[in-house]
CSV table of C-alpha atoms in Angstrom, one decimal:
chain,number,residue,atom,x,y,z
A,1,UNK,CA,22.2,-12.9,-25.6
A,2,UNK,CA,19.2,-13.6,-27.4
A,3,UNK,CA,16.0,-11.7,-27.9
A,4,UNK,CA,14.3,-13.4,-25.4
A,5,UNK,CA,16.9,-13.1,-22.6
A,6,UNK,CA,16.8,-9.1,-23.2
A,7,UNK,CA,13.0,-9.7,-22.5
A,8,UNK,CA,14.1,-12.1,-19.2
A,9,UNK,CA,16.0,-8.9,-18.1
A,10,UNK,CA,13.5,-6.4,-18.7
A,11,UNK,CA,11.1,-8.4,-16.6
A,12,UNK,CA,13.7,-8.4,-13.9
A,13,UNK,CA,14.0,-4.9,-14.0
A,14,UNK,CA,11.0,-4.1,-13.7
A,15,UNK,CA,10.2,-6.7,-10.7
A,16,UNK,CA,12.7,-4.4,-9.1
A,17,UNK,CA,11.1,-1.3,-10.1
A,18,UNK,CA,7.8,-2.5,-8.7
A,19,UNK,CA,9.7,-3.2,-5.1
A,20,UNK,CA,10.8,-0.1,-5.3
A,21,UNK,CA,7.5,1.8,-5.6
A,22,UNK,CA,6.0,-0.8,-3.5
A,23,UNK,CA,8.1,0.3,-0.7
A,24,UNK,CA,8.9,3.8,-1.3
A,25,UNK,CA,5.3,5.2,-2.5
A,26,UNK,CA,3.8,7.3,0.2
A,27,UNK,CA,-0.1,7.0,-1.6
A,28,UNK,CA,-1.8,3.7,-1.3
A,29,UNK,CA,-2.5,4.1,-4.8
A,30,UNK,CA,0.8,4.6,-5.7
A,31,UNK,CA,1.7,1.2,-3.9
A,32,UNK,CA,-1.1,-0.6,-5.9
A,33,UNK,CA,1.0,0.9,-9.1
A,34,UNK,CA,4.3,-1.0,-8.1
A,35,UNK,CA,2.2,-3.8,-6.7
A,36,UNK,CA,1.0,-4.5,-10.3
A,37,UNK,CA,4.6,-3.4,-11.9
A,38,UNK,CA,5.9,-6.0,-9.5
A,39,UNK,CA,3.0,-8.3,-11.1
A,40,UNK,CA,3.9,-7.7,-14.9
A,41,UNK,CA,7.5,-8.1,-14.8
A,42,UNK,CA,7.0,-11.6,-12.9
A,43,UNK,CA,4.4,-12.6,-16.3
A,44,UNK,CA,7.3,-11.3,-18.3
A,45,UNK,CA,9.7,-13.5,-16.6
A,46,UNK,CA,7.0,-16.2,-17.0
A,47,UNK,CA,6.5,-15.3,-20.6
A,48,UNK,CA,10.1,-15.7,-21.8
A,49,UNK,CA,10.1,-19.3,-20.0
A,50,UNK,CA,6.9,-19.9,-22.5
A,51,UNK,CA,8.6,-18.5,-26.1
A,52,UNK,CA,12.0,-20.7,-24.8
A,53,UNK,CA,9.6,-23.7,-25.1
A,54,UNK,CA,8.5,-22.9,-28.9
A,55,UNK,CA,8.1,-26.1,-30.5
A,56,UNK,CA,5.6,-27.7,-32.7
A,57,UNK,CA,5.5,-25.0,-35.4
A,58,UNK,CA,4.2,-22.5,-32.1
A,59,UNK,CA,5.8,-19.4,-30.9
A,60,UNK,CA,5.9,-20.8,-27.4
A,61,UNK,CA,4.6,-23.1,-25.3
A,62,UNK,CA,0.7,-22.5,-24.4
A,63,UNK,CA,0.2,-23.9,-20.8
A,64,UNK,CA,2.5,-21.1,-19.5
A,65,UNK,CA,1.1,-19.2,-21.6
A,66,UNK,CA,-2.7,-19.8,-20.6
A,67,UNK,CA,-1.4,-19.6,-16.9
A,68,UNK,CA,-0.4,-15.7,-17.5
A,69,UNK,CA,-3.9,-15.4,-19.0
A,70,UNK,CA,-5.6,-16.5,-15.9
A,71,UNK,CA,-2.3,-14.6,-13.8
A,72,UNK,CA,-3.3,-11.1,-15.6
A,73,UNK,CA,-7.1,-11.5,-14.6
A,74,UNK,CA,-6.7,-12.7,-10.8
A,75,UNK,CA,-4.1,-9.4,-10.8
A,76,UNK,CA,-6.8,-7.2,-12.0
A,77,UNK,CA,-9.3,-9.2,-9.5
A,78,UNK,CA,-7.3,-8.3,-6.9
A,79,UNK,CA,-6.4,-4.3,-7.7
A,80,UNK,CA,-10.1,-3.9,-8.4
A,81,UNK,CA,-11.1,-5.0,-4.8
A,82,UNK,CA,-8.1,-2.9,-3.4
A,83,UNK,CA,-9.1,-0.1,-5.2
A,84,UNK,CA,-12.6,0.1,-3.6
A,85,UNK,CA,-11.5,-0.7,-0.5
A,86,UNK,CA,-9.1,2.3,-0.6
A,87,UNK,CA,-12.0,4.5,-2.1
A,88,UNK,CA,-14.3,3.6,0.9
A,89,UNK,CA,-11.4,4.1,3.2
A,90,UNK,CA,-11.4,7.6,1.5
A,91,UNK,CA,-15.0,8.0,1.7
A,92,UNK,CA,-14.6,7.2,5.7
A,93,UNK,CA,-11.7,9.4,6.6
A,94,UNK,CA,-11.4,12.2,4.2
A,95,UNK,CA,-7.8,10.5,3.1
A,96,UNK,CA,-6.8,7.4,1.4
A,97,UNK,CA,-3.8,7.5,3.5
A,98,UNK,CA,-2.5,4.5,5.7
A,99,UNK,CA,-0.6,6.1,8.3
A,100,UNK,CA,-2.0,7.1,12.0
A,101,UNK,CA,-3.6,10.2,12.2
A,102,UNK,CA,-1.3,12.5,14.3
A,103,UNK,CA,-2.5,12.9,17.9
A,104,UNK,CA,-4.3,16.1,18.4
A,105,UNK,CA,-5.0,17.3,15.3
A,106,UNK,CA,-8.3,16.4,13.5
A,107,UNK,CA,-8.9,15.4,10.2
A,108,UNK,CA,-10.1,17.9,7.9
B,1,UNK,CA,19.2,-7.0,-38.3
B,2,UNK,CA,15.9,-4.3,-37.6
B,3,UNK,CA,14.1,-6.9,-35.4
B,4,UNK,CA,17.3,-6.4,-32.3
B,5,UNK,CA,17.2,-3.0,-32.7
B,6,UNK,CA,13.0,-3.1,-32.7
B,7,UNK,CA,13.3,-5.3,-29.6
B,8,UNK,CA,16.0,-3.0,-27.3
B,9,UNK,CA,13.6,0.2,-28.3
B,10,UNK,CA,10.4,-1.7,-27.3
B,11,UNK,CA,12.2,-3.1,-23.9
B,12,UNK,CA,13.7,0.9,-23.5
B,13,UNK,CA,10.5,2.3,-24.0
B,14,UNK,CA,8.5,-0.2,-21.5
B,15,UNK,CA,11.3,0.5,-18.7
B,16,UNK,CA,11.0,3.9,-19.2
B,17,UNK,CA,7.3,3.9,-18.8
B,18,UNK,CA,7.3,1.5,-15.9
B,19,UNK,CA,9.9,4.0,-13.9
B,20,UNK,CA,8.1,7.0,-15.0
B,21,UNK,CA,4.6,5.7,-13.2
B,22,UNK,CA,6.7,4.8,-9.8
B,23,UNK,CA,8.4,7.9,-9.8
B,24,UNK,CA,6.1,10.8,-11.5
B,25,UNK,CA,5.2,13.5,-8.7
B,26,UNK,CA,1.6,13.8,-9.6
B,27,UNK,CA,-0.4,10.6,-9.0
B,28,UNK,CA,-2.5,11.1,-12.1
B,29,UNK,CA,0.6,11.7,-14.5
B,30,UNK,CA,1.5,8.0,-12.8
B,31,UNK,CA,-1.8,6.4,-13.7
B,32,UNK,CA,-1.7,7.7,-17.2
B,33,UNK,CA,1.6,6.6,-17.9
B,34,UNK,CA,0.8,3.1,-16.3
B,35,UNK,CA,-1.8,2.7,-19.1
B,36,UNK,CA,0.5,3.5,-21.8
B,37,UNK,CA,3.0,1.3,-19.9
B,38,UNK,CA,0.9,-1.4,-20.1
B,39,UNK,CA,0.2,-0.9,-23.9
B,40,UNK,CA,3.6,-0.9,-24.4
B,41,UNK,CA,3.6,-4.4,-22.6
B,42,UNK,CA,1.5,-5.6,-24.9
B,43,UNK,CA,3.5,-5.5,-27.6
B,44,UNK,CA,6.5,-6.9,-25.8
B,45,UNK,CA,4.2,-10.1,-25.7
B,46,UNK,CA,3.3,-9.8,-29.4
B,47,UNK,CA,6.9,-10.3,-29.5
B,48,UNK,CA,7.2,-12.9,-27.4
B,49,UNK,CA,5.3,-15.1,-29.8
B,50,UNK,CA,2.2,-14.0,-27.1
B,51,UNK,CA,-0.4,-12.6,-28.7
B,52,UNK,CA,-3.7,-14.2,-26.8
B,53,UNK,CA,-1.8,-12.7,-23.2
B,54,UNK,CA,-1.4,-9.2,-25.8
B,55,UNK,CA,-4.5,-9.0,-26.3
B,56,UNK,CA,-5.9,-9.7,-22.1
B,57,UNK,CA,-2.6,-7.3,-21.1
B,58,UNK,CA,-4.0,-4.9,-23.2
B,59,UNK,CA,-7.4,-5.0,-22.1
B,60,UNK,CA,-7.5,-6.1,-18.6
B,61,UNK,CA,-3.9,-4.9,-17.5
B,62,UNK,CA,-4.1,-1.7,-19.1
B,63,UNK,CA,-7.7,-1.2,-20.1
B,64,UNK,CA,-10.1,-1.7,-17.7
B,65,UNK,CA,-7.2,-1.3,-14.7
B,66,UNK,CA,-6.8,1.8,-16.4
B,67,UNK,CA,-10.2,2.8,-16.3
B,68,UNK,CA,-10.4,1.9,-12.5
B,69,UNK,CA,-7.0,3.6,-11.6
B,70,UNK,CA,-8.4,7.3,-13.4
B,71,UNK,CA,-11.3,7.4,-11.1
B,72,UNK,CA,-9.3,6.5,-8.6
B,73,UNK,CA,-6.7,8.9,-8.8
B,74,UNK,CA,-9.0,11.5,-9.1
B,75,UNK,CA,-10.8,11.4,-6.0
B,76,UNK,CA,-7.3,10.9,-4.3
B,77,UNK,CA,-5.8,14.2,-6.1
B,78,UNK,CA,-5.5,15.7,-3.2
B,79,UNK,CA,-4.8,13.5,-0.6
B,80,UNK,CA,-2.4,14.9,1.4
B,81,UNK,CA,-0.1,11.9,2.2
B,82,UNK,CA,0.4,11.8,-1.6
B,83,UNK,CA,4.0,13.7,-1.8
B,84,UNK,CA,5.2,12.9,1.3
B,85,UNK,CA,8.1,10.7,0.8
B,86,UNK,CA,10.3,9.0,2.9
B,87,UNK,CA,13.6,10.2,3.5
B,88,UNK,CA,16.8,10.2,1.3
B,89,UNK,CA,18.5,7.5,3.5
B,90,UNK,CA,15.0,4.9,3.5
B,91,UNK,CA,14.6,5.6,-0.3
B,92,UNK,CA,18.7,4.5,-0.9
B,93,UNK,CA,18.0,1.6,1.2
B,94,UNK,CA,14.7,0.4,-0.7
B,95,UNK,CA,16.6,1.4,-3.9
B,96,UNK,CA,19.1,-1.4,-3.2
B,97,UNK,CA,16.7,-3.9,-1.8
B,98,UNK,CA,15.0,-3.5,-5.3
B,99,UNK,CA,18.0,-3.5,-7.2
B,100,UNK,CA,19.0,-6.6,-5.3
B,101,UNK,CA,16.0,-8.7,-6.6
B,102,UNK,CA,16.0,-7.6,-9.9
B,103,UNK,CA,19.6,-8.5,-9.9
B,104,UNK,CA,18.7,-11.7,-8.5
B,105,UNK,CA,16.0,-12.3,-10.9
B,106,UNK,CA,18.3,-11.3,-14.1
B,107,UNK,CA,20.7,-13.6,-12.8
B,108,UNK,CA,18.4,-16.4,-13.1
B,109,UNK,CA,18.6,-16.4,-16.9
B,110,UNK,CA,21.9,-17.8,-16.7
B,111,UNK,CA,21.3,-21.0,-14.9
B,112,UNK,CA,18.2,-22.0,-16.9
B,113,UNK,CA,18.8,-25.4,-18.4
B,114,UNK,CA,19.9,-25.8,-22.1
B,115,UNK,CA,17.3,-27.4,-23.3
B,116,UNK,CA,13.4,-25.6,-21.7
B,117,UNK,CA,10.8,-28.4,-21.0
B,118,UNK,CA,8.1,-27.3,-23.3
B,119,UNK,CA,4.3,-28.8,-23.5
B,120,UNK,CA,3.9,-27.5,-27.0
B,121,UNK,CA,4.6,-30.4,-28.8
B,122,UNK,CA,1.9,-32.3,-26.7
B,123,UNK,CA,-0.6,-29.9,-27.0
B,124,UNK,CA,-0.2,-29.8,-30.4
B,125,UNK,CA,-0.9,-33.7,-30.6
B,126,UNK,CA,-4.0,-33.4,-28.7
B,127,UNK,CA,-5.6,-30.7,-29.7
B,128,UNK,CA,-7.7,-31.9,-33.0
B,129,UNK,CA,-9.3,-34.0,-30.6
B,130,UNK,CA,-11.2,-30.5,-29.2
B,131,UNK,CA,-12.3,-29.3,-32.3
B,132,UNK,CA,-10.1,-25.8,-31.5
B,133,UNK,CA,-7.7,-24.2,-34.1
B,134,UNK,CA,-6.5,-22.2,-30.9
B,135,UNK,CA,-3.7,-23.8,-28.4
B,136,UNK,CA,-4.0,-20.8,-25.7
B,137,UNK,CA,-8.0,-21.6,-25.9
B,138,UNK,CA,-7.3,-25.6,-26.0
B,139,UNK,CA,-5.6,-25.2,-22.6
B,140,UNK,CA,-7.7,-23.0,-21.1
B,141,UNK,CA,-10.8,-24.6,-22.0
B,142,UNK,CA,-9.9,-28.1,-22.4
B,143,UNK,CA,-6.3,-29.2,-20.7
B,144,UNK,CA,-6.5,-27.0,-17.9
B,145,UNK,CA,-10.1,-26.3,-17.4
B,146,UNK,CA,-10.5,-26.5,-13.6
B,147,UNK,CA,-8.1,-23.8,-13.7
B,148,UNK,CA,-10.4,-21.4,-15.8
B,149,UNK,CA,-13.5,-22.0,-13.8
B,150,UNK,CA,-11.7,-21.0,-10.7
B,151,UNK,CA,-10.6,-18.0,-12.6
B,152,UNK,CA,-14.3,-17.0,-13.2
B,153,UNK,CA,-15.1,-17.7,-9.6
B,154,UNK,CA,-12.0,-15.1,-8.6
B,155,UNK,CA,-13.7,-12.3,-10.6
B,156,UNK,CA,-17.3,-13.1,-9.2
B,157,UNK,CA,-15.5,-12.7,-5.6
B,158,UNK,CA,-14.1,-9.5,-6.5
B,159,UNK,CA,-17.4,-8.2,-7.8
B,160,UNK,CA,-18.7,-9.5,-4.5
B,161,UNK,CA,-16.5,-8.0,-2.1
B,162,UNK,CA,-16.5,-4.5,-4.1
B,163,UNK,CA,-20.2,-4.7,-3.7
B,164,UNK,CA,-20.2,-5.9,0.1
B,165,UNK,CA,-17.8,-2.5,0.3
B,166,UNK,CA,-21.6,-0.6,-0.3
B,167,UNK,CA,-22.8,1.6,2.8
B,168,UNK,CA,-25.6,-0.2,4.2
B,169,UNK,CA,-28.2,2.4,3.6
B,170,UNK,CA,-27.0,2.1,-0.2
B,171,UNK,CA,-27.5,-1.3,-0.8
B,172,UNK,CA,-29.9,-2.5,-3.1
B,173,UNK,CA,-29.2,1.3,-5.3
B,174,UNK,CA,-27.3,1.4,-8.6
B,175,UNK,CA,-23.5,1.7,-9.1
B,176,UNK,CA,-21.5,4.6,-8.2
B,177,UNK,CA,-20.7,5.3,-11.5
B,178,UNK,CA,-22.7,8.4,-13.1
B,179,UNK,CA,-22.8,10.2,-16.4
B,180,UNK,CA,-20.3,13.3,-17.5
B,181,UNK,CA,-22.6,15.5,-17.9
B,182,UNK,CA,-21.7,17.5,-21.0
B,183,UNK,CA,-24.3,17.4,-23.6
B,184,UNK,CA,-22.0,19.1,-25.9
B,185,UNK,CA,-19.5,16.8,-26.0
B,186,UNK,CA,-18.3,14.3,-28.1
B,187,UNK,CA,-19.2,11.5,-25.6
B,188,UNK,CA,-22.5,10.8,-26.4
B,189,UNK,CA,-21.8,10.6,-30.2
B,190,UNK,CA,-19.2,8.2,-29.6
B,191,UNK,CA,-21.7,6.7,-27.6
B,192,UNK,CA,-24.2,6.1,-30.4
B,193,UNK,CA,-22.2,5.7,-33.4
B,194,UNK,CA,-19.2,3.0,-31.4
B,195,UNK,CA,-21.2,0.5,-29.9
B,196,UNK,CA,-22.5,-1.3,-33.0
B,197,UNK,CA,-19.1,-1.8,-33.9
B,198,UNK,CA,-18.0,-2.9,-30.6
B,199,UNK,CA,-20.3,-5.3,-29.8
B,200,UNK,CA,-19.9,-6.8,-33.1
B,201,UNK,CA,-16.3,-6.9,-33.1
B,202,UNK,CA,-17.0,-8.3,-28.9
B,203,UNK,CA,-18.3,-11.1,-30.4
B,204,UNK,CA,-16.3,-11.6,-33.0
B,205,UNK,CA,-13.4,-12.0,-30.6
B,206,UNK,CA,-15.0,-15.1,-28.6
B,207,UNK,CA,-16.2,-16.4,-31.5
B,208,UNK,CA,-12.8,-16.2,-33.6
B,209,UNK,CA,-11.0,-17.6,-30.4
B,210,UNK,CA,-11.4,-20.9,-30.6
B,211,UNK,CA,-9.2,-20.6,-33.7
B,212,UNK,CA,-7.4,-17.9,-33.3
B,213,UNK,CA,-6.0,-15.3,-30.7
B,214,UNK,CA,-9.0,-14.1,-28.9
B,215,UNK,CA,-11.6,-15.5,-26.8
B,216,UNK,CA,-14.5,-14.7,-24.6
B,217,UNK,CA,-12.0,-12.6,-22.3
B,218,UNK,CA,-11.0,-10.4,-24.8
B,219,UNK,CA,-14.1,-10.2,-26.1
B,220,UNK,CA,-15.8,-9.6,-23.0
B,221,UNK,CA,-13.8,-6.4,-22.1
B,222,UNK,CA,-14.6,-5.0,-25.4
B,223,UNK,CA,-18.7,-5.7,-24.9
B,224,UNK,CA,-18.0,-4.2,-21.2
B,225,UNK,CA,-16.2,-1.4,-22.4
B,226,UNK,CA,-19.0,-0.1,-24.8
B,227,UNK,CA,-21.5,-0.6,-21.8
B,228,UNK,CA,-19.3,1.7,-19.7
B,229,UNK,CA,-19.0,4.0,-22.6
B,230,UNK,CA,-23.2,4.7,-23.0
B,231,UNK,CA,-23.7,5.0,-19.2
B,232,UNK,CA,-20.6,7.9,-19.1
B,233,UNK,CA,-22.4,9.1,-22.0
B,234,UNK,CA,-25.8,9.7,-20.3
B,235,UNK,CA,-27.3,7.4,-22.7
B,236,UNK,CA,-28.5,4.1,-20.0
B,237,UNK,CA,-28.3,4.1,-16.4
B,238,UNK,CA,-26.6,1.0,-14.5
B,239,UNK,CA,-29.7,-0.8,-13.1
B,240,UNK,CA,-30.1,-1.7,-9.4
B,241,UNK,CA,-27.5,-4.6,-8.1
B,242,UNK,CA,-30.9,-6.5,-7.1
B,243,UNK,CA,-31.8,-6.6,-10.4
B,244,UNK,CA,-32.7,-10.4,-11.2
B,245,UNK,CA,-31.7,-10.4,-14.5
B,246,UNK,CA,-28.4,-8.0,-13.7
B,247,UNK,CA,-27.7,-11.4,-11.2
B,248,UNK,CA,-28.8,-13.9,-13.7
B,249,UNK,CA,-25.9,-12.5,-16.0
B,250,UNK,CA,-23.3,-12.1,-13.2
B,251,UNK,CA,-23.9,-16.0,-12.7
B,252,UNK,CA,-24.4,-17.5,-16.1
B,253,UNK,CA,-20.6,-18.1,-16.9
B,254,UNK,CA,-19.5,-20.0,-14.1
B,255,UNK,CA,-23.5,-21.7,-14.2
B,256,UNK,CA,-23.0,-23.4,-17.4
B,257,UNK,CA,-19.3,-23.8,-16.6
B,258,UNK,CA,-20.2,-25.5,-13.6
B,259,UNK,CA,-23.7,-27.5,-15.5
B,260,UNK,CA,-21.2,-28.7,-18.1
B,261,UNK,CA,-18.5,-29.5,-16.3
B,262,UNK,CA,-21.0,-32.1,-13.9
B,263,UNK,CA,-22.6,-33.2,-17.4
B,264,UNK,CA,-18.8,-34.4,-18.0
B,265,UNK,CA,-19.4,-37.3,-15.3
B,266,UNK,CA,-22.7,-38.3,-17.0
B,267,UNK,CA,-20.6,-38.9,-20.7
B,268,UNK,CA,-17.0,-39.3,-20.7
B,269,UNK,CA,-17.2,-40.4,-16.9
B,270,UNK,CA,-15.0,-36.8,-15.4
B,271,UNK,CA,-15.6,-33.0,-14.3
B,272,UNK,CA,-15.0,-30.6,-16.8
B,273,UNK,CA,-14.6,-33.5,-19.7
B,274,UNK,CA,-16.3,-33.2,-22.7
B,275,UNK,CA,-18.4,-36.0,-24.1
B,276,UNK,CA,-16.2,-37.1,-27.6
B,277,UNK,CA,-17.4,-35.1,-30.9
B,278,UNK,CA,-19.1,-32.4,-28.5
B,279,UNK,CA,-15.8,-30.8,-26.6
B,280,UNK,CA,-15.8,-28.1,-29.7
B,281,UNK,CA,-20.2,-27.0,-29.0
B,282,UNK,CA,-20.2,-27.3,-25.5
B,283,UNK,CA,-16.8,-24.9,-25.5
B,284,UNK,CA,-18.4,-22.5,-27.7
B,285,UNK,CA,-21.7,-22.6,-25.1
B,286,UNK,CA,-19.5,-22.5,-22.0
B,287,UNK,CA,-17.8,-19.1,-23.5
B,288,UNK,CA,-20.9,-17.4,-25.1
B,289,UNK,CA,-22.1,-17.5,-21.3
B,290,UNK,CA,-18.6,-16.6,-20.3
B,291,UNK,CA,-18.7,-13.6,-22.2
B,292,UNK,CA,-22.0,-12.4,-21.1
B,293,UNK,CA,-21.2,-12.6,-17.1
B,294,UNK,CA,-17.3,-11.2,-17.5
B,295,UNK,CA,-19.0,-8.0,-19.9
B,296,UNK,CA,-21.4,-7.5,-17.1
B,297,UNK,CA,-18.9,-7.9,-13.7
B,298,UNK,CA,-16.2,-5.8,-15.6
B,299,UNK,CA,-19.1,-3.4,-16.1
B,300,UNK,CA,-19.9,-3.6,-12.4
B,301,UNK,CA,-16.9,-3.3,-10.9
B,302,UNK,CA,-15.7,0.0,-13.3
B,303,UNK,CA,-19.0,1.1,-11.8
B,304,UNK,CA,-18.2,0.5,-8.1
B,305,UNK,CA,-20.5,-0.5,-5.2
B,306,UNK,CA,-23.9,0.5,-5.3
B,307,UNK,CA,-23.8,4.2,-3.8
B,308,UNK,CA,-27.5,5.1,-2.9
B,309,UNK,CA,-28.7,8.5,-3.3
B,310,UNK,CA,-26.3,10.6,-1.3
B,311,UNK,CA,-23.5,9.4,-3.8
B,312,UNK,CA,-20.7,11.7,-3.3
């Protein structure tokens, strides 16, 4: 097993990590954690697809390479809008939390 | 034989990290440990031969996510949904859903073809042509270019729909974002004595990118991160979101991404080609603007929506 392959499983490992938090995590917050663990172990993956294709005297092969670049940013895009849309939901209800507020008993 | 040893540390320490933010009780300890997980990261793409996607990982994925996550966290300390897990039997069953697709994933290693199709080589053969030293920046900028614009257009979306998250009576006020007050502190003498340094070495980094691992991304979080640092400080207030020339900087990347990239069917005859002998000044124009407008929307959207004057 190569170098790279060990880096093939740690992205996989950590793709499953990020499921795992994804679906377990009670916090919103917390979810948008795995979400973007979920998120860095797929451009890991990705990443090891780009250092098999090292050729021309490079240490991998660019495009993919560019395409994490541009992956990474749209990732942080995306947390950054979920991240004010959970602090307004905050700012609304006194709780970030998604559930349904039990019947009968008001918010503090 | 260090560099196998070096490697299995690196990946140990990265999956620790990464399982230590899902799991850690207290969401702040999570946050924290996502930033150093995402430093760590970083260096597993050094290794990878990645050092361009090191350097954005580092600053983006664990920088300025980071910085968005803290003040996140911190309002949220004491939400109470935030220890209420679900129960033994739900957690086994996610457990193995996870483990299943990372499993699944892993697996894939060992049907990947012999031989990887790689685009190095052709890169390589066209890239004089650009006038760049920098393959990652030769794609982004030249090969791929549609690609990049749309990129900028993503994070000018996000800036808008964290702004159009404002209150209505706010609208039109300055970020959310205000000063730690603590005169005593070492804050504002980082504030005085870093940002020369940053700025230059901001620069720097989009300059050096054509040639070199860098570019106005990079670059751009650094010049964003020094803004960030004298408005914590107490030093400058964000101005007003209707500020003209706060929306004239917002705009000027994609602008003279856009201007150039219709100049392209005036010369060479395309979008987003550069008229031959040119590609290498026009690219260093479209990511001088670049690095002014992502600076400013990173800025921004550490800061938040405008919040008015009954800001929390």
């Amino acid at each position: 097993m190569s170098a790279a392959d060990l880096y093939w499983m740690a992205g996989a490992a950590l793709t499953g990590l990020g499921v795992y938090g994804l679906l377990v995590s009670p916090h919103p917050l917390r979810k948008l954690l795995g979400l973007n663990l979920l998120g860095s172990g797929i451009f890991l993956i990705f990443g090891v697809i780009a250092r098999r294709g090292a050729a021309a005297g490079l240490g991998g092969d660019p495009v993919p390479q560019a395409l994490v670049i541009t992956a990474i940013v749209v990732a942080f895009s995306a947390t950054a809008i979920a991240i004010a849309l959970l602090i307004r939901l905050h700012a609304e209800e006194g709780s970030a939390s998604l559930d349904d507020p039990p019947a009968g008993n008001d918010a503090p | 034989m260090t560099q196998p040893v070096f490697d299995m540390m690196l990946i140990a320490l990265v999956l620790a990290a990464g399982a230590w933010s899902i799991l850690a009780r207290s969401m702040m300890t999570a946050v924290i440990v996502f930033i150093v997980y995402g430093l760590l990261l970083a260096l597993a793409w050094v290794r990878l031969g990645a050092v361009d996607v090191a350097l954005t990982e580092a600053a983006i994925g664990s920088g300025v996510t980071g910085m968005l996550l803290i003040s996140a966290a911190a309002r949220f300390a004491r939400d109470p949904a935030a220890l209420r897990l679900p129960s033994l039997s739900s957690r086994a069953l996610a457990a193995l859903l996870a483990s299943g697709v990372a499993v699944a994933l892993g697996s894939l290693a060992l049907l990947l073809p012999g031989d990887a199709p790689s685009l190095a080589a052709e890169t390589m053969r066209a890239l004089p042509e650009s006038g760049l030293g920098n393959p990652v920046a030769g794609v982004l900028f030249v090969f791929r270019a549609f690609d990049t614009m749309l990129e900028k257009v993503v994070l000018l979306l996000a800036l808008l729909g964290v702004w159009s998250l404002a209150r209505d009576e706010a609208w039109g006020g300055a970020p959310a974002l205000k000063p730690l007050v603590q005169p005593q502190g070492v804050l504002p003498l980082l504030a005085r004595t870093l940002p020369p340094i940053g700025l230059t070495y901001g620069i720097y980094m989009t300059w050096a990118g054509a040639d070199v691992p860098g570019g106005a991304f990079q670059g751009g979080t650094v010049l964003a991160a020094m803004w960030i640092l004298v408005v914590l400080a107490g030093l400058a207030m964000f101005p007003k979101v209707t500020s003209p020339w706060l929306r004239w900087a917002v705009a000027a990347g994609p602008v003279v991404f856009l201007l150039i990239g219709f100049a392209g069917f005036l010369s060479p005859g395309l979008f987003l080609a550069y008229p031959e002998g040119y590609a290498k000044p026009l690219i260093v124009v479209m990511e001088l603007a670049l690095t002014l407008s992502i600076a400013v929307i990173l800025g921004l959207l550490v800061a938040g929506p405008p919040a008015g004057r009954e800001a929390r």
